[in-house]
């Protein structure tokens, strides 16, 4: 919200996995790895998504592993600082949803297995109906997910109904992808080497007004949840005080992503000239007639 980067989408701007998961993990491993190698254990399972299943099928015989032994392959092979020095092991590859739920609900909380407070995660998988619900835990309100199965499973339980306002997050994120909430390049862009950018007149960052609106809405949802929160449960934090302060500071400073300055038109405005990838321009005939 501070810099105006719009929510991710599946087609052209899925930045969240890399920036929130992959890059921080790569940096942390690079700092501690030294000159050695590392094995990363993941919770990847078959059946979570069709795309992931295809990726597993392509990898199941890699690095000497055989089908049925668990997914084992090189991870982050092109990442700076750890290239070729990290491998992954997925021991839960063939677990069903019911197995995951059984572990989270009955075994992981026991002291002998670590005493992990995983009951809420188990609830998100759907309890006794976990296999039928087939929920996946992830970012609440993710605009890339069609259904909010995990959140809806949680909200059916009386002790978690104070989280009901979280249903309002997805509409906010999807609204921020609308043309009226974003800027757009009005013409062709030239790269440093002088060539034309492949996507002329592309949509870009959020307007200042959209950022301010979204910040207020998310903070409102946070306040509404905490107002109904049982006293023995820690406060919900979507945006903490430090983050809010930084976001407001960036908005006040009129901060924009590289290559944008805020003078661009909003993406819902009509552009009289259409620019194509080869630099060709098509003028609006009606506009030309009116100006002739």
Short mmCIF file of C-alpha atoms in Angstrom, two decimals:
data_model
loop_
_atom_site.label_atom_id
_atom_site.label_comp_id
_atom_site.label_asym_id
_atom_site.label_seq_id
_atom_site.Cartn_x
_atom_site.Cartn_y
_atom_site.Cartn_z
CA UNK A 1 0.00 0.00 0.00
CA UNK A 2 2.87 2.38 0.65
CA UNK A 3 4.43 2.10 -2.82
CA UNK A 4 1.19 1.29 -4.59
CA UNK A 5 2.01 -2.19 -5.87
CA UNK A 6 -1.35 -3.79 -6.77
CA UNK A 7 -2.49 -7.17 -5.43
CA UNK A 8 -1.12 -10.19 -7.31
CA UNK A 9 -2.89 -11.94 -10.14
CA UNK A 10 -2.30 -15.32 -11.75
CA UNK A 11 -1.57 -14.04 -15.24
CA UNK A 12 0.98 -11.24 -15.16
CA UNK A 13 1.82 -10.19 -11.62
CA UNK A 14 2.07 -13.07 -9.18
CA UNK A 15 4.77 -11.47 -7.04
CA UNK A 16 3.56 -12.63 -3.62
CA UNK A 17 5.10 -16.12 -3.48
CA UNK A 18 8.53 -14.90 -4.53
CA UNK A 19 8.69 -11.79 -2.35
CA UNK A 20 6.95 -13.14 0.76
CA UNK A 21 8.24 -16.73 0.74
CA UNK A 22 11.05 -17.56 -1.69
CA UNK A 23 13.25 -14.45 -1.47
CA UNK A 24 13.26 -14.19 2.37
CA UNK A 25 13.97 -17.93 2.67
CA UNK A 26 16.77 -17.70 0.12
CA UNK A 27 18.35 -14.77 1.95
CA UNK A 28 18.12 -16.50 5.34
CA UNK A 29 19.65 -19.72 4.04
CA UNK A 30 22.39 -17.85 2.21
CA UNK A 31 23.40 -16.08 5.44
CA UNK A 32 23.72 -19.31 7.44
CA UNK A 33 24.81 -21.83 4.82
CA UNK A 34 28.41 -20.74 4.39
CA UNK A 35 30.18 -23.02 1.92
CA UNK A 36 28.10 -26.08 2.76
CA UNK A 37 24.86 -27.57 1.52
CA UNK A 38 21.42 -27.84 3.09
CA UNK A 39 18.34 -30.03 3.03
CA UNK A 40 14.99 -28.27 3.29
CA UNK A 41 11.99 -30.32 4.45
CA UNK A 42 8.69 -29.15 2.98
CA UNK A 43 5.03 -30.02 3.43
CA UNK A 44 4.28 -30.35 -0.29
CA UNK A 45 1.51 -32.88 -0.95
CA UNK A 46 -0.15 -34.34 -3.99
CA UNK A 47 -3.75 -33.31 -4.51
CA UNK A 48 -3.37 -29.70 -3.35
CA UNK A 49 -3.70 -28.28 -6.85
CA UNK A 50 -3.55 -29.49 -10.45
CA UNK A 51 -0.59 -27.22 -11.22
CA UNK A 52 1.40 -28.52 -8.25
CA UNK A 53 0.57 -32.12 -9.13
CA UNK A 54 1.97 -31.65 -12.64
CA UNK A 55 5.13 -30.13 -11.18
CA UNK A 56 5.52 -33.14 -8.87
CA UNK A 57 5.02 -35.55 -11.75
CA UNK A 58 7.81 -33.85 -13.67
CA UNK A 59 10.13 -34.04 -10.66
CA UNK A 60 9.43 -37.48 -9.20
CA UNK A 61 12.32 -39.20 -10.99
CA UNK A 62 14.79 -36.35 -10.60
CA UNK A 63 18.09 -36.68 -8.71
CA UNK A 64 17.87 -40.46 -8.52
CA UNK A 65 14.54 -40.63 -6.70
CA UNK A 66 11.91 -43.14 -7.78
CA UNK A 67 8.17 -42.74 -7.89
CA UNK A 68 6.63 -43.47 -4.51
CA UNK A 69 9.71 -42.53 -2.48
CA UNK A 70 8.72 -38.92 -1.84
CA UNK A 71 9.58 -35.81 -3.79
CA UNK A 72 13.28 -35.01 -3.61
CA UNK A 73 14.92 -32.51 -5.93
CA UNK A 74 17.21 -29.49 -6.15
CA UNK A 75 15.55 -26.35 -4.85
CA UNK A 76 16.20 -22.75 -5.91
CA UNK A 77 18.83 -23.81 -8.48
CA UNK A 78 19.02 -20.32 -9.99
CA UNK A 79 18.88 -18.31 -6.77
CA UNK A 80 21.84 -16.06 -6.14
CA UNK A 81 24.11 -17.26 -3.35
CA UNK A 82 22.67 -20.77 -2.98
CA UNK A 83 22.68 -22.03 -6.55
CA UNK A 84 22.84 -25.82 -6.65
CA UNK A 85 23.55 -26.19 -2.91
CA UNK A 86 20.05 -26.79 -1.58
CA UNK A 87 17.88 -29.87 -1.94
CA UNK A 88 14.35 -30.51 -0.70
CA UNK A 89 12.63 -33.50 0.79
CA UNK A 90 8.84 -33.81 0.92
CA UNK A 91 8.08 -36.66 3.36
CA UNK A 92 4.33 -35.90 3.38
CA UNK A 93 3.96 -36.20 -0.37
CA UNK A 94 1.37 -38.99 -0.21
CA UNK A 95 -0.52 -37.86 2.89
CA UNK A 96 -4.24 -37.34 2.46
CA UNK A 97 -6.10 -34.42 4.01
CA UNK A 98 -7.39 -36.68 6.78
CA UNK A 99 -3.81 -37.62 7.70
CA UNK A 100 -2.84 -33.96 7.94
CA UNK A 101 -5.85 -33.21 10.11
CA UNK A 102 -5.13 -36.18 12.41
CA UNK A 103 -1.55 -35.03 12.93
CA UNK A 104 -2.44 -31.40 13.57
CA UNK A 105 -5.33 -32.14 15.90
CA UNK A 106 -4.15 -35.14 17.91
CA UNK A 107 -0.39 -35.61 17.67
CA UNK A 108 1.45 -32.32 17.10
CA UNK A 109 -0.02 -30.66 20.27
CA UNK A 110 1.42 -33.43 22.48
CA UNK A 111 4.58 -32.50 24.36
CA UNK A 112 6.39 -35.60 23.13
CA UNK A 113 5.97 -34.37 19.55
CA UNK A 114 6.82 -30.74 20.24
CA UNK A 115 3.69 -29.35 21.87
CA UNK A 116 2.79 -27.29 18.82
CA UNK A 117 -0.43 -25.18 19.02
CA UNK A 118 -1.80 -26.49 15.74
CA UNK A 119 -5.46 -26.96 16.64
CA UNK A 120 -6.61 -23.87 14.72
CA UNK A 121 -4.81 -25.11 11.61
CA UNK A 122 -6.60 -28.44 12.01
CA UNK A 123 -9.91 -26.60 12.31
CA UNK A 124 -9.15 -24.79 9.06
CA UNK A 125 -8.83 -28.14 7.29
CA UNK A 126 -12.41 -28.90 8.23
CA UNK A 127 -12.39 -31.29 11.18
CA UNK A 128 -14.20 -34.58 10.61
CA UNK A 129 -15.20 -33.40 7.14
CA UNK A 130 -11.64 -32.49 6.15
CA UNK A 131 -11.53 -34.89 3.22
CA UNK A 132 -14.76 -33.52 1.75
CA UNK A 133 -13.95 -29.85 2.33
CA UNK A 134 -10.38 -30.23 1.03
CA UNK A 135 -9.42 -26.80 2.35
CA UNK A 136 -5.94 -25.34 2.03
CA UNK A 137 -4.48 -22.90 4.51
CA UNK A 138 -2.81 -19.82 3.11
CA UNK A 139 -3.20 -16.06 2.99
CA UNK A 140 -6.62 -15.00 4.28
CA UNK A 141 -8.52 -13.14 1.60
CA UNK A 142 -6.13 -14.15 -1.18
CA UNK A 143 -7.53 -12.64 -4.40
CA UNK A 144 -6.10 -15.55 -6.41
CA UNK A 145 -8.29 -18.16 -4.69
CA UNK A 146 -11.83 -18.66 -5.94
CA UNK A 147 -13.15 -19.91 -2.60
CA UNK A 148 -12.14 -19.12 0.97
CA UNK A 149 -12.57 -22.70 2.21
CA UNK A 150 -10.26 -22.52 5.22
CA UNK A 151 -11.74 -19.28 6.56
CA UNK A 152 -15.30 -20.48 6.02
CA UNK A 153 -14.50 -23.72 7.86
CA UNK A 154 -13.14 -21.71 10.79
CA UNK A 155 -16.17 -19.42 10.92
CA UNK A 156 -18.58 -22.33 11.39
CA UNK A 157 -17.06 -22.79 14.87
CA UNK A 158 -18.38 -20.56 17.63
CA UNK A 159 -14.97 -19.85 19.15
CA UNK A 160 -13.67 -18.34 15.90
CA UNK A 161 -16.69 -16.36 14.75
CA UNK A 162 -15.07 -13.14 15.94
CA UNK A 163 -12.98 -13.43 12.76
CA UNK A 164 -16.07 -12.99 10.54
CA UNK A 165 -15.03 -9.48 9.35
CA UNK A 166 -12.07 -11.11 7.57
CA UNK A 167 -14.53 -12.02 4.82
CA UNK A 168 -14.21 -8.41 3.76
CA UNK A 169 -10.54 -8.67 2.77
CA UNK A 170 -10.97 -10.45 -0.56
CA UNK A 171 -13.39 -7.82 -1.97
CA UNK A 172 -10.89 -5.10 -1.02
CA UNK A 173 -8.00 -6.81 -2.80
CA UNK A 174 -10.11 -7.51 -5.87
CA UNK A 175 -11.35 -3.93 -5.94
CA UNK A 176 -7.72 -2.78 -5.98
CA UNK A 177 -7.22 -4.62 -9.28
CA UNK A 178 -9.97 -2.61 -10.97
CA UNK A 179 -8.97 -0.11 -13.64
CA UNK A 180 -10.37 2.85 -11.74
CA UNK A 181 -7.98 2.12 -8.87
CA UNK A 182 -4.79 1.95 -10.95
CA UNK A 183 -2.69 4.08 -13.26
CA UNK A 184 -1.83 3.25 -16.85
CA UNK A 185 0.91 4.21 -19.28
CA UNK A 186 -0.54 6.41 -22.00
CA UNK A 187 1.97 5.49 -24.70
CA UNK A 188 4.94 3.33 -25.62
CA UNK A 189 7.85 2.89 -23.21
CA UNK A 190 11.50 2.67 -24.19
CA UNK A 191 13.90 0.43 -22.30
CA UNK A 192 17.48 1.38 -21.42
CA UNK A 193 18.77 -0.26 -24.59
CA UNK A 194 16.41 1.84 -26.69
CA UNK A 195 14.00 -0.98 -27.54
CA UNK A 196 10.28 -0.75 -26.93
CA UNK A 197 8.74 -2.39 -23.88
CA UNK A 198 6.74 -5.51 -24.70
CA UNK A 199 3.58 -4.29 -23.00
CA UNK A 200 2.78 -0.72 -24.05
CA UNK A 201 0.04 1.14 -22.21
CA UNK A 202 0.24 -1.37 -19.38
CA UNK A 203 -1.62 -0.94 -16.12
CA UNK A 204 0.51 -0.13 -13.12
CA UNK A 205 0.39 0.99 -9.49
CA UNK A 206 -2.49 1.94 -7.26
CA UNK A 207 -3.57 5.54 -7.09
CA UNK A 208 -2.92 7.46 -3.89
CA UNK A 209 -6.67 7.53 -3.25
CA UNK A 210 -6.93 3.74 -3.66
CA UNK A 211 -4.09 3.14 -1.21
CA UNK A 212 -5.59 5.44 1.40
CA UNK A 213 -9.01 3.82 1.00
CA UNK A 214 -7.63 0.27 1.25
CA UNK A 215 -5.54 1.09 4.32
CA UNK A 216 -8.61 2.46 6.09
CA UNK A 217 -10.72 -0.56 5.14
CA UNK A 218 -8.15 -3.10 6.32
CA UNK A 219 -7.65 -1.27 9.61
CA UNK A 220 -11.43 -1.16 10.04
CA UNK A 221 -11.65 -4.94 9.61
CA UNK A 222 -8.82 -5.39 12.11
CA UNK A 223 -10.61 -3.18 14.64
CA UNK A 224 -13.93 -4.98 14.17
CA UNK A 225 -12.31 -8.38 14.74
CA UNK A 226 -10.50 -7.30 17.88
CA UNK A 227 -13.64 -5.68 19.28
CA UNK A 228 -15.27 -9.15 19.35
CA UNK A 229 -12.12 -11.08 20.28
CA UNK A 230 -12.20 -13.17 23.47
CA UNK A 231 -9.84 -11.68 26.06
CA UNK A 232 -7.70 -14.80 26.35
CA UNK A 233 -6.80 -14.72 22.63
CA UNK A 234 -3.99 -12.41 21.41
CA UNK A 235 -5.04 -9.44 19.30
CA UNK A 236 -5.32 -9.90 15.55
CA UNK A 237 -2.75 -7.85 13.63
CA UNK A 238 -3.22 -7.33 9.91
CA UNK A 239 -1.25 -4.08 9.86
CA UNK A 240 0.62 -3.17 13.04
CA UNK A 241 1.39 0.36 14.23
CA UNK A 242 4.87 0.43 12.71
CA UNK A 243 3.62 -0.79 9.34
CA UNK A 244 0.75 1.69 9.35
CA UNK A 245 3.13 4.54 10.11
CA UNK A 246 5.45 3.53 7.26
CA UNK A 247 2.57 3.16 4.79
CA UNK A 248 1.24 6.61 5.67
CA UNK A 249 4.74 8.05 5.39
CA UNK A 250 5.19 6.64 1.88
CA UNK A 251 1.76 7.83 0.79
CA UNK A 252 2.45 11.32 2.14
CA UNK A 253 5.77 11.36 0.25
CA UNK A 254 3.92 10.53 -3.01
CA UNK A 255 5.97 7.34 -3.46
CA UNK A 256 5.69 5.34 -6.70
CA UNK A 257 7.30 2.17 -8.08
CA UNK A 258 10.24 2.62 -10.45
CA UNK A 259 9.17 4.03 -13.79
CA UNK A 260 6.04 5.75 -12.48
CA UNK A 261 5.54 9.26 -11.12
CA UNK A 262 1.79 9.55 -10.54
CA UNK A 263 1.09 11.79 -13.52
CA UNK A 264 -0.16 8.87 -15.62
CA UNK A 265 -3.91 8.60 -16.30
CA UNK A 266 -6.06 6.12 -14.45
CA UNK A 267 -6.56 2.87 -16.33
CA UNK A 268 -10.29 3.42 -16.80
CA UNK A 269 -9.76 6.57 -18.86
CA UNK A 270 -10.21 6.36 -22.62
CA UNK A 271 -6.97 6.75 -24.59
CA UNK A 272 -7.41 8.22 -28.09
CA UNK A 273 -4.32 6.41 -29.38
CA UNK A 274 -3.71 2.66 -29.10
CA UNK A 275 -0.04 1.65 -29.16
CA UNK A 276 1.04 -1.85 -30.23
CA UNK A 277 4.17 -3.86 -29.34
CA UNK A 278 5.95 -2.87 -32.55
CA UNK A 279 5.36 0.82 -31.85
CA UNK A 280 2.55 1.22 -34.37
CA UNK A 281 -0.23 3.57 -33.35
CA UNK A 282 -3.93 3.41 -34.10
CA UNK A 283 -5.80 6.65 -33.64
CA UNK A 284 -9.42 6.92 -32.63
CA UNK A 285 -11.21 7.78 -35.88
CA UNK A 286 -14.10 9.48 -34.16
CA UNK A 287 -11.74 11.66 -32.19
CA UNK A 288 -9.88 12.63 -35.37
CA UNK A 289 -13.13 13.53 -37.11
CA UNK A 290 -14.20 15.76 -34.25
CA UNK A 291 -10.85 17.57 -34.20
CA UNK A 292 -10.65 18.00 -38.02
#
